PDB file of C-alpha atoms in Angstrom:
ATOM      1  CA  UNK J   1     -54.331 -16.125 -21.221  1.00 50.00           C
ATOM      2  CA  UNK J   2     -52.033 -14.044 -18.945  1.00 50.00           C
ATOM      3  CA  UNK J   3     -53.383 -12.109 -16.267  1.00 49.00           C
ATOM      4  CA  UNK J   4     -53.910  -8.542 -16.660  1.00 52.00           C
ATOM      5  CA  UNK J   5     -50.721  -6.483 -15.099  1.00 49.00           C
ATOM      6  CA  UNK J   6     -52.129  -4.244 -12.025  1.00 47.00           C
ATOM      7  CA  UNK J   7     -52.937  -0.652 -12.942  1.00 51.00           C
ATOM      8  CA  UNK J   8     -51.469   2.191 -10.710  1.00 51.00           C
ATOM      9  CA  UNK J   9     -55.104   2.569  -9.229  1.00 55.00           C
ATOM     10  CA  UNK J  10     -55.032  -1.122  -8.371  1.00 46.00           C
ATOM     11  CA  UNK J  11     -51.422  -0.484  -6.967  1.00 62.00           C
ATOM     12  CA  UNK J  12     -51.839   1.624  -4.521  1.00 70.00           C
ATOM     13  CA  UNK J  13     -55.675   1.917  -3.890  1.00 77.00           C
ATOM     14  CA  UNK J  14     -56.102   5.499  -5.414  1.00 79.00           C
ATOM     15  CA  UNK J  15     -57.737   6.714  -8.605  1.00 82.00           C
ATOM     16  CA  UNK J  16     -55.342   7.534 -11.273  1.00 86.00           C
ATOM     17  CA  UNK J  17     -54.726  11.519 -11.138  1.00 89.00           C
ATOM     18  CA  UNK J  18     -56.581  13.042 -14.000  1.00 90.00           C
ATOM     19  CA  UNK J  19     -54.368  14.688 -16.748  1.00 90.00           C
ATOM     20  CA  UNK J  20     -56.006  18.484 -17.483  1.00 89.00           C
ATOM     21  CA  UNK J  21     -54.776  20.776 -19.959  1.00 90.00           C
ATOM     22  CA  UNK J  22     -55.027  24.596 -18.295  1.00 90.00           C
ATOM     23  CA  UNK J  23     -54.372  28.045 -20.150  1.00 89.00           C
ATOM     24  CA  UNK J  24     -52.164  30.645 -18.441  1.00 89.00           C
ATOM     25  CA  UNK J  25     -51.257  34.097 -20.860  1.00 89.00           C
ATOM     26  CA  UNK J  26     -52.120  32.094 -23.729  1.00 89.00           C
ATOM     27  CA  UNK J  27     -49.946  29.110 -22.931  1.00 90.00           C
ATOM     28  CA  UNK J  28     -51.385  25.753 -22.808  1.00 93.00           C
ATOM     29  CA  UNK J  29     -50.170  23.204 -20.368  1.00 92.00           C
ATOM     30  CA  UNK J  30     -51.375  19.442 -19.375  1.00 94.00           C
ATOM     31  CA  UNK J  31     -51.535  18.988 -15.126  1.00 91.00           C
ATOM     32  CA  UNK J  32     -52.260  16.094 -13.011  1.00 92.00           C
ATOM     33  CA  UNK J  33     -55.183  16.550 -11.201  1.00 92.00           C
ATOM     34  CA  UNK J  34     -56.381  14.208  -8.394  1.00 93.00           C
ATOM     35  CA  UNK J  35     -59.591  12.415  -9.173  1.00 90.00           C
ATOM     36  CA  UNK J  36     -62.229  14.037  -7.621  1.00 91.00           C
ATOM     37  CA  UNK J  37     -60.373  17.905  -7.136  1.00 92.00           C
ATOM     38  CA  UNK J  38     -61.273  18.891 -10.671  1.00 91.00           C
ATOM     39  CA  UNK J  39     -63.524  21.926  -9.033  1.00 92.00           C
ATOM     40  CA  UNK J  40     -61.255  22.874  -6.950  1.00 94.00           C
ATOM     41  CA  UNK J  41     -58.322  23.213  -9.813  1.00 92.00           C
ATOM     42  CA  UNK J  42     -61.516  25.186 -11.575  1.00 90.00           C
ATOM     43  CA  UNK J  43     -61.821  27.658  -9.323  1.00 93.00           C
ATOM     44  CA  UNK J  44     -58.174  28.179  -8.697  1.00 94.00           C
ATOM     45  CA  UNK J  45     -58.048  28.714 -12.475  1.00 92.00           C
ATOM     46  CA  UNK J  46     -60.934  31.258 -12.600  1.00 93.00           C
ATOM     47  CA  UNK J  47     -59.124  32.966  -9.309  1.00 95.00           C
ATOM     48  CA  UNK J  48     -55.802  33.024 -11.376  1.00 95.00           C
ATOM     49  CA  UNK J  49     -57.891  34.438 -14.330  1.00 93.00           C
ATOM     50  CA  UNK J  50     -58.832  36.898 -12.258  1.00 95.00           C
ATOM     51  CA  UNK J  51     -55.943  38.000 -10.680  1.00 96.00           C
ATOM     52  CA  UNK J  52     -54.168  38.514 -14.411  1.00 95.00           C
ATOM     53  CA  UNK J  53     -56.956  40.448 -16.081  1.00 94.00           C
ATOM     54  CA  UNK J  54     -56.534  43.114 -12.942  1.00 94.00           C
ATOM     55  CA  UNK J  55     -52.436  42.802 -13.245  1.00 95.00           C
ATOM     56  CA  UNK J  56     -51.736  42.593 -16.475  1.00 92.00           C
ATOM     57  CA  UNK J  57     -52.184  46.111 -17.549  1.00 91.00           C
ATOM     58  CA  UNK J  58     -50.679  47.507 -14.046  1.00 92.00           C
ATOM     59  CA  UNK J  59     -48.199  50.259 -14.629  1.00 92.00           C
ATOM     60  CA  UNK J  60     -44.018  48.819 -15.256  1.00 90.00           C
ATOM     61  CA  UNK J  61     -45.798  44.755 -15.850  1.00 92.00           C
ATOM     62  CA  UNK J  62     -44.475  44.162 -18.713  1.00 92.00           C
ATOM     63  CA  UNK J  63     -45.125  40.675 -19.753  1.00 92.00           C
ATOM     64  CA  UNK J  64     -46.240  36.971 -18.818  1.00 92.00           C
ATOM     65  CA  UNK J  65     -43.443  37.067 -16.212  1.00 94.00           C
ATOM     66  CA  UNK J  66     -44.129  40.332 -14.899  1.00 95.00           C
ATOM     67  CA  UNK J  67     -47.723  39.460 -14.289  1.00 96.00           C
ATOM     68  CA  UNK J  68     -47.029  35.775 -12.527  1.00 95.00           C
ATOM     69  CA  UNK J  69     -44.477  37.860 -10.313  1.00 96.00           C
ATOM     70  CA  UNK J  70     -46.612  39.830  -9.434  1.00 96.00           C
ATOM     71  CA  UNK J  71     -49.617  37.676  -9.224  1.00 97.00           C
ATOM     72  CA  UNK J  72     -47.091  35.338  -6.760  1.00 97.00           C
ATOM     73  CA  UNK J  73     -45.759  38.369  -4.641  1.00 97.00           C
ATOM     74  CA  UNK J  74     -49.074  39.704  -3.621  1.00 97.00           C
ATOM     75  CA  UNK J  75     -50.231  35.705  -2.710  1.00 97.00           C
ATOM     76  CA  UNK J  76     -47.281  35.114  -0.775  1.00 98.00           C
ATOM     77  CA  UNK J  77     -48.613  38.482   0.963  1.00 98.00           C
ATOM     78  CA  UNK J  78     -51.858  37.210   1.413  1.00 98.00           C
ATOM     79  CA  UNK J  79     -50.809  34.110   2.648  1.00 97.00           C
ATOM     80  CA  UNK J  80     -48.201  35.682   4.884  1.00 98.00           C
ATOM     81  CA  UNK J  81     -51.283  37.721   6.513  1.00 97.00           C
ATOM     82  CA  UNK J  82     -53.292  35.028   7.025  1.00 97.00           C
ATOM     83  CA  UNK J  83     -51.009  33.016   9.008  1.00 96.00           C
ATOM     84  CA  UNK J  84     -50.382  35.892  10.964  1.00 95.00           C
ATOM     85  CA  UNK J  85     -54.167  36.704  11.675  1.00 95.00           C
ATOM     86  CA  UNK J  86     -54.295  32.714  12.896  1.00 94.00           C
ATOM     87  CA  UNK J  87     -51.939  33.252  15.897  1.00 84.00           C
TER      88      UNK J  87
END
């Protein structure tokens, strides 16, 4: 009997990431999620959710692109706030 070959958890002392399959404007696509973050990729999905319902029907978005545009301009915005309220 030959001994079994080391799994990528064994390898390197970390869980296998978790392969999830998420829904974006209809479109299906499979992620790697860290074991253990699944929540946290949740609620990033509900906050994305979110964010399209209230863009998606904006005034000149016109399609999937349009809204992820605009869903990434105004979190770069955020973001760029944020970092600027830490200093």
């Amino acid at each position: 009997m030959y001994p079994k070959k080391p799994t990528a958890e064994a390898a390197n002392g970390k869980p296998k990431p978790k392969q999830l399959t998420v829904t974006v404007l209809g479109r299906h696509m499979k992620i790697a999620c860290p074991a253990g973050q699944e929540e946290k990729l949740q609620n990033a999905m509900l906050e994305l959710e979110q964010r399209v319902s209230k863009t998606k029907y904006q005034p000149g978005v016109h399609g999937a692109e349009d809204v992820l545009l605009m869903i990434a301009l105004n979190l770069c915005n955020e973001l760029l706030e944020l970092k600027k309220n830490a200093d």
